[in-house]
């Protein structure tokens, strides 16, 4: 879920005080010196600010601000799961997964020190669909190969430059 993943994002403010966030990542995990999982992901969010005021909710200093936002999102993930067990019917040791995830969420962003640093918390959910090429089955909604309704929770730290 969280481990062995490199994730980076970019957020661009728009003229109407909303923003677009682009996120991408790469996953590589090893088990007993063998590659167990490798893959990548891409995500886009359109963040609609529910409250925009540069000095909003700031009781301590004018250098800090808080923004609440609502965000529809779309995510694509690709992952290869390598197994030590050969499946007799197919002879495969690798399961290939293409997954799409779309939904809605709500987030809060705290910006500080003249908006140079930010903390972001996001929670929501949506519909997840996975095409699985292999014999592995997924029933846990946190797994990449799950199909159905699933939650989404994320925490991000950012630096503006």
PDB file of C-alpha atoms in Angstrom:
ATOM      1  CA  UNK A   1       0.000   0.000   0.000  1.00  0.00           C
ATOM      2  CA  UNK A   2       2.475   2.684   1.133  1.00  0.00           C
ATOM      3  CA  UNK A   3       5.841   0.967   0.921  1.00  0.00           C
ATOM      4  CA  UNK A   4       8.285   0.883  -1.991  1.00  0.00           C
ATOM      5  CA  UNK A   5       6.478   3.675  -3.840  1.00  0.00           C
ATOM      6  CA  UNK A   6       7.985   6.905  -5.173  1.00  0.00           C
ATOM      7  CA  UNK A   7       5.256   9.495  -5.719  1.00  0.00           C
ATOM      8  CA  UNK A   8       5.566  13.078  -6.976  1.00  0.00           C
ATOM      9  CA  UNK A   9       2.960  15.704  -7.774  1.00  0.00           C
ATOM     10  CA  UNK A  10       2.461  19.112  -9.340  1.00  0.00           C
ATOM     11  CA  UNK A  11      -0.357  21.551  -8.569  1.00  0.00           C
ATOM     12  CA  UNK A  12      -1.172  24.548 -10.730  1.00  0.00           C
ATOM     13  CA  UNK A  13      -3.436  27.342  -9.503  1.00  0.00           C
ATOM     14  CA  UNK A  14      -5.963  28.612 -12.023  1.00  0.00           C
ATOM     15  CA  UNK A  15      -7.295  32.170 -12.406  1.00  0.00           C
ATOM     16  CA  UNK A  16     -10.591  31.285 -10.685  1.00  0.00           C
ATOM     17  CA  UNK A  17      -8.695  30.176  -7.506  1.00  0.00           C
ATOM     18  CA  UNK A  18      -9.296  26.511  -8.296  1.00  0.00           C
ATOM     19  CA  UNK A  19      -6.386  24.251  -9.184  1.00  0.00           C
ATOM     20  CA  UNK A  20      -5.356  21.167 -11.114  1.00  0.00           C
ATOM     21  CA  UNK A  21      -3.175  18.576  -9.378  1.00  0.00           C
ATOM     22  CA  UNK A  22      -1.174  16.034 -11.402  1.00  0.00           C
ATOM     23  CA  UNK A  23       0.391  13.108  -9.542  1.00  0.00           C
ATOM     24  CA  UNK A  24       2.554  10.257 -10.746  1.00  0.00           C
ATOM     25  CA  UNK A  25       4.413   7.434  -9.133  1.00  0.00           C
ATOM     26  CA  UNK A  26       6.513   4.332  -9.520  1.00  0.00           C
ATOM     27  CA  UNK A  27       6.391   1.147  -7.449  1.00  0.00           C
ATOM     28  CA  UNK A  28       9.166  -1.403  -7.068  1.00  0.00           C
ATOM     29  CA  UNK A  29       9.266  -3.996  -4.303  1.00  0.00           C
ATOM     30  CA  UNK A  30      11.611  -6.908  -3.848  1.00  0.00           C
ATOM     31  CA  UNK A  31      11.178 -10.204  -2.046  1.00  0.00           C
ATOM     32  CA  UNK A  32      14.201 -12.415  -1.363  1.00  0.00           C
ATOM     33  CA  UNK A  33      16.324 -10.449  -3.876  1.00  0.00           C
ATOM     34  CA  UNK A  34      13.726 -10.933  -6.629  1.00  0.00           C
ATOM     35  CA  UNK A  35      11.378  -8.325  -8.026  1.00  0.00           C
ATOM     36  CA  UNK A  36       7.946  -9.002  -6.539  1.00  0.00           C
ATOM     37  CA  UNK A  37       5.981  -5.985  -7.851  1.00  0.00           C
ATOM     38  CA  UNK A  38       6.730  -3.289 -10.381  1.00  0.00           C
ATOM     39  CA  UNK A  39       4.389  -0.652 -11.777  1.00  0.00           C
ATOM     40  CA  UNK A  40       3.336   2.940 -12.076  1.00  0.00           C
ATOM     41  CA  UNK A  41       0.407   5.279 -11.607  1.00  0.00           C
ATOM     42  CA  UNK A  42      -0.928   8.604 -12.804  1.00  0.00           C
ATOM     43  CA  UNK A  43      -3.680  10.759 -11.330  1.00  0.00           C
ATOM     44  CA  UNK A  44      -5.389  14.057 -12.057  1.00  0.00           C
ATOM     45  CA  UNK A  45      -7.576  16.074  -9.668  1.00  0.00           C
ATOM     46  CA  UNK A  46      -9.554  19.230 -10.361  1.00  0.00           C
ATOM     47  CA  UNK A  47      -9.634  20.995  -6.980  1.00  0.00           C
ATOM     48  CA  UNK A  48     -12.595  23.334  -6.491  1.00  0.00           C
ATOM     49  CA  UNK A  49     -11.889  25.675  -3.578  1.00  0.00           C
ATOM     50  CA  UNK A  50     -14.901  25.979  -1.309  1.00  0.00           C
ATOM     51  CA  UNK A  51     -13.431  28.956   0.506  1.00  0.00           C
ATOM     52  CA  UNK A  52     -10.827  31.322  -0.863  1.00  0.00           C
ATOM     53  CA  UNK A  53      -9.300  33.958   1.340  1.00  0.00           C
ATOM     54  CA  UNK A  54      -5.556  34.311   1.689  1.00  0.00           C
ATOM     55  CA  UNK A  55      -5.849  35.005   5.414  1.00  0.00           C
ATOM     56  CA  UNK A  56      -8.675  32.539   6.086  1.00  0.00           C
ATOM     57  CA  UNK A  57      -8.828  30.658   9.365  1.00  0.00           C
ATOM     58  CA  UNK A  58      -5.597  32.264  10.462  1.00  0.00           C
ATOM     59  CA  UNK A  59      -5.675  33.253  14.113  1.00  0.00           C
ATOM     60  CA  UNK A  60      -1.922  33.111  14.708  1.00  0.00           C
ATOM     61  CA  UNK A  61      -0.228  34.776  11.767  1.00  0.00           C
ATOM     62  CA  UNK A  62      -1.028  36.214   8.364  1.00  0.00           C
ATOM     63  CA  UNK A  63       1.683  33.953   6.920  1.00  0.00           C
ATOM     64  CA  UNK A  64      -0.616  30.924   7.225  1.00  0.00           C
ATOM     65  CA  UNK A  65      -3.814  30.051   5.381  1.00  0.00           C
ATOM     66  CA  UNK A  66      -6.245  27.148   5.108  1.00  0.00           C
ATOM     67  CA  UNK A  67      -8.219  26.085   2.041  1.00  0.00           C
ATOM     68  CA  UNK A  68     -10.995  23.516   1.938  1.00  0.00           C
ATOM     69  CA  UNK A  69     -11.655  21.974  -1.461  1.00  0.00           C
ATOM     70  CA  UNK A  70     -13.829  19.467  -3.274  1.00  0.00           C
ATOM     71  CA  UNK A  71     -12.116  17.390  -5.977  1.00  0.00           C
ATOM     72  CA  UNK A  72     -13.237  14.902  -8.606  1.00  0.00           C
ATOM     73  CA  UNK A  73     -10.318  12.622  -9.537  1.00  0.00           C
ATOM     74  CA  UNK A  74      -9.272  10.034 -12.114  1.00  0.00           C
ATOM     75  CA  UNK A  75      -6.416   7.581 -11.568  1.00  0.00           C
ATOM     76  CA  UNK A  76      -4.741   4.904 -13.736  1.00  0.00           C
ATOM     77  CA  UNK A  77      -2.420   2.206 -12.370  1.00  0.00           C
ATOM     78  CA  UNK A  78      -0.368  -0.524 -14.014  1.00  0.00           C
ATOM     79  CA  UNK A  79       1.316  -3.243 -12.007  1.00  0.00           C
ATOM     80  CA  UNK A  80       3.117  -6.536 -12.599  1.00  0.00           C
ATOM     81  CA  UNK A  81       2.992  -9.043  -9.746  1.00  0.00           C
ATOM     82  CA  UNK A  82       5.712 -11.705  -9.929  1.00  0.00           C
ATOM     83  CA  UNK A  83       5.199 -15.068  -8.217  1.00  0.00           C
ATOM     84  CA  UNK A  84       7.517 -17.975  -7.463  1.00  0.00           C
ATOM     85  CA  UNK A  85       4.689 -20.410  -8.201  1.00  0.00           C
ATOM     86  CA  UNK A  86       4.105 -21.436 -11.837  1.00  0.00           C
ATOM     87  CA  UNK A  87       0.404 -21.784 -12.656  1.00  0.00           C
ATOM     88  CA  UNK A  88       0.054 -25.178 -14.425  1.00  0.00           C
ATOM     89  CA  UNK A  89      -2.799 -24.195 -16.793  1.00  0.00           C
ATOM     90  CA  UNK A  90      -1.056 -21.127 -18.221  1.00  0.00           C
ATOM     91  CA  UNK A  91       2.593 -21.525 -17.268  1.00  0.00           C
ATOM     92  CA  UNK A  92       2.599 -17.913 -16.037  1.00  0.00           C
ATOM     93  CA  UNK A  93       4.497 -16.546 -13.088  1.00  0.00           C
ATOM     94  CA  UNK A  94       3.441 -12.933 -13.696  1.00  0.00           C
ATOM     95  CA  UNK A  95       0.059 -11.238 -13.258  1.00  0.00           C
ATOM     96  CA  UNK A  96      -0.493  -8.013 -15.229  1.00  0.00           C
ATOM     97  CA  UNK A  97      -2.998  -5.489 -13.870  1.00  0.00           C
ATOM     98  CA  UNK A  98      -4.446  -2.383 -15.540  1.00  0.00           C
ATOM     99  CA  UNK A  99      -6.680  -0.465 -13.111  1.00  0.00           C
ATOM    100  CA  UNK A 100      -8.777   2.688 -13.330  1.00  0.00           C
ATOM    101  CA  UNK A 101     -10.212   4.583 -10.386  1.00  0.00           C
ATOM    102  CA  UNK A 102     -12.513   7.601 -10.476  1.00  0.00           C
ATOM    103  CA  UNK A 103     -14.510   9.401  -7.843  1.00  0.00           C
ATOM    104  CA  UNK A 104     -14.999  12.399  -5.596  1.00  0.00           C
ATOM    105  CA  UNK A 105     -13.293  13.628  -2.456  1.00  0.00           C
ATOM    106  CA  UNK A 106     -12.868  16.443  -0.012  1.00  0.00           C
ATOM    107  CA  UNK A 107      -9.574  17.913   1.115  1.00  0.00           C
ATOM    108  CA  UNK A 108      -7.971  20.537   3.308  1.00  0.00           C
ATOM    109  CA  UNK A 109      -4.695  22.306   2.526  1.00  0.00           C
ATOM    110  CA  UNK A 110      -2.724  24.268   5.102  1.00  0.00           C
ATOM    111  CA  UNK A 111      -0.194  26.644   3.567  1.00  0.00           C
ATOM    112  CA  UNK A 112       2.470  28.431   5.564  1.00  0.00           C
ATOM    113  CA  UNK A 113       5.404  30.818   5.435  1.00  0.00           C
ATOM    114  CA  UNK A 114       4.027  32.925   2.586  1.00  0.00           C
ATOM    115  CA  UNK A 115       2.585  29.800   0.882  1.00  0.00           C
ATOM    116  CA  UNK A 116       6.029  28.183   0.482  1.00  0.00           C
ATOM    117  CA  UNK A 117       5.139  25.026   2.435  1.00  0.00           C
ATOM    118  CA  UNK A 118       1.878  23.107   2.472  1.00  0.00           C
ATOM    119  CA  UNK A 119       0.232  20.108   4.081  1.00  0.00           C
ATOM    120  CA  UNK A 120      -2.695  18.474   2.322  1.00  0.00           C
ATOM    121  CA  UNK A 121      -5.182  15.848   3.556  1.00  0.00           C
ATOM    122  CA  UNK A 122      -7.662  14.233   1.139  1.00  0.00           C
ATOM    123  CA  UNK A 123     -10.444  11.691   1.724  1.00  0.00           C
ATOM    124  CA  UNK A 124     -13.083  10.368  -0.624  1.00  0.00           C
ATOM    125  CA  UNK A 125     -14.043   7.375  -2.647  1.00  0.00           C
ATOM    126  CA  UNK A 126     -15.274   6.126  -5.952  1.00  0.00           C
ATOM    127  CA  UNK A 127     -15.503   3.274  -8.395  1.00  0.00           C
ATOM    128  CA  UNK A 128     -12.467   1.130  -9.137  1.00  0.00           C
ATOM    129  CA  UNK A 129     -12.144  -1.252 -12.113  1.00  0.00           C
ATOM    130  CA  UNK A 130      -9.266  -3.629 -12.859  1.00  0.00           C
ATOM    131  CA  UNK A 131      -8.364  -5.771 -15.872  1.00  0.00           C
ATOM    132  CA  UNK A 132      -6.322  -8.690 -14.596  1.00  0.00           C
ATOM    133  CA  UNK A 133      -4.223 -10.846 -16.920  1.00  0.00           C
ATOM    134  CA  UNK A 134      -3.322 -13.834 -14.754  1.00  0.00           C
ATOM    135  CA  UNK A 135      -4.903 -16.094 -12.185  1.00  0.00           C
ATOM    136  CA  UNK A 136      -4.533 -13.988  -9.042  1.00  0.00           C
ATOM    137  CA  UNK A 137      -7.773 -12.758  -7.402  1.00  0.00           C
ATOM    138  CA  UNK A 138      -8.189  -9.614  -5.279  1.00  0.00           C
ATOM    139  CA  UNK A 139     -10.918  -9.066  -2.679  1.00  0.00           C
ATOM    140  CA  UNK A 140      -9.337  -6.271  -0.579  1.00  0.00           C
ATOM    141  CA  UNK A 141     -10.251  -2.771  -1.817  1.00  0.00           C
ATOM    142  CA  UNK A 142      -6.746  -1.467  -1.038  1.00  0.00           C
ATOM    143  CA  UNK A 143      -5.206  -3.857  -3.597  1.00  0.00           C
ATOM    144  CA  UNK A 144      -4.560  -2.674  -7.158  1.00  0.00           C
ATOM    145  CA  UNK A 145      -6.587  -5.528  -8.696  1.00  0.00           C
ATOM    146  CA  UNK A 146      -9.819  -4.865  -6.802  1.00  0.00           C
ATOM    147  CA  UNK A 147     -13.027  -3.999  -8.719  1.00  0.00           C
ATOM    148  CA  UNK A 148     -15.867  -2.205  -6.918  1.00  0.00           C
ATOM    149  CA  UNK A 149     -16.456   0.770  -4.641  1.00  0.00           C
ATOM    150  CA  UNK A 150     -13.305   1.806  -2.767  1.00  0.00           C
ATOM    151  CA  UNK A 151     -12.110   4.587  -0.438  1.00  0.00           C
ATOM    152  CA  UNK A 152      -9.246   6.971  -1.180  1.00  0.00           C
ATOM    153  CA  UNK A 153      -7.152   8.669   1.491  1.00  0.00           C
ATOM    154  CA  UNK A 154      -3.971  10.644   0.906  1.00  0.00           C
ATOM    155  CA  UNK A 155      -1.601  12.958   2.742  1.00  0.00           C
ATOM    156  CA  UNK A 156       0.841  15.216   0.929  1.00  0.00           C
ATOM    157  CA  UNK A 157       3.562  17.685   1.872  1.00  0.00           C
ATOM    158  CA  UNK A 158       4.576  20.339  -0.628  1.00  0.00           C
ATOM    159  CA  UNK A 159       7.153  23.012  -1.316  1.00  0.00           C
ATOM    160  CA  UNK A 160       6.536  25.926  -3.688  1.00  0.00           C
ATOM    161  CA  UNK A 161       9.489  27.191  -5.715  1.00  0.00           C
TER     162      UNK A 161
END
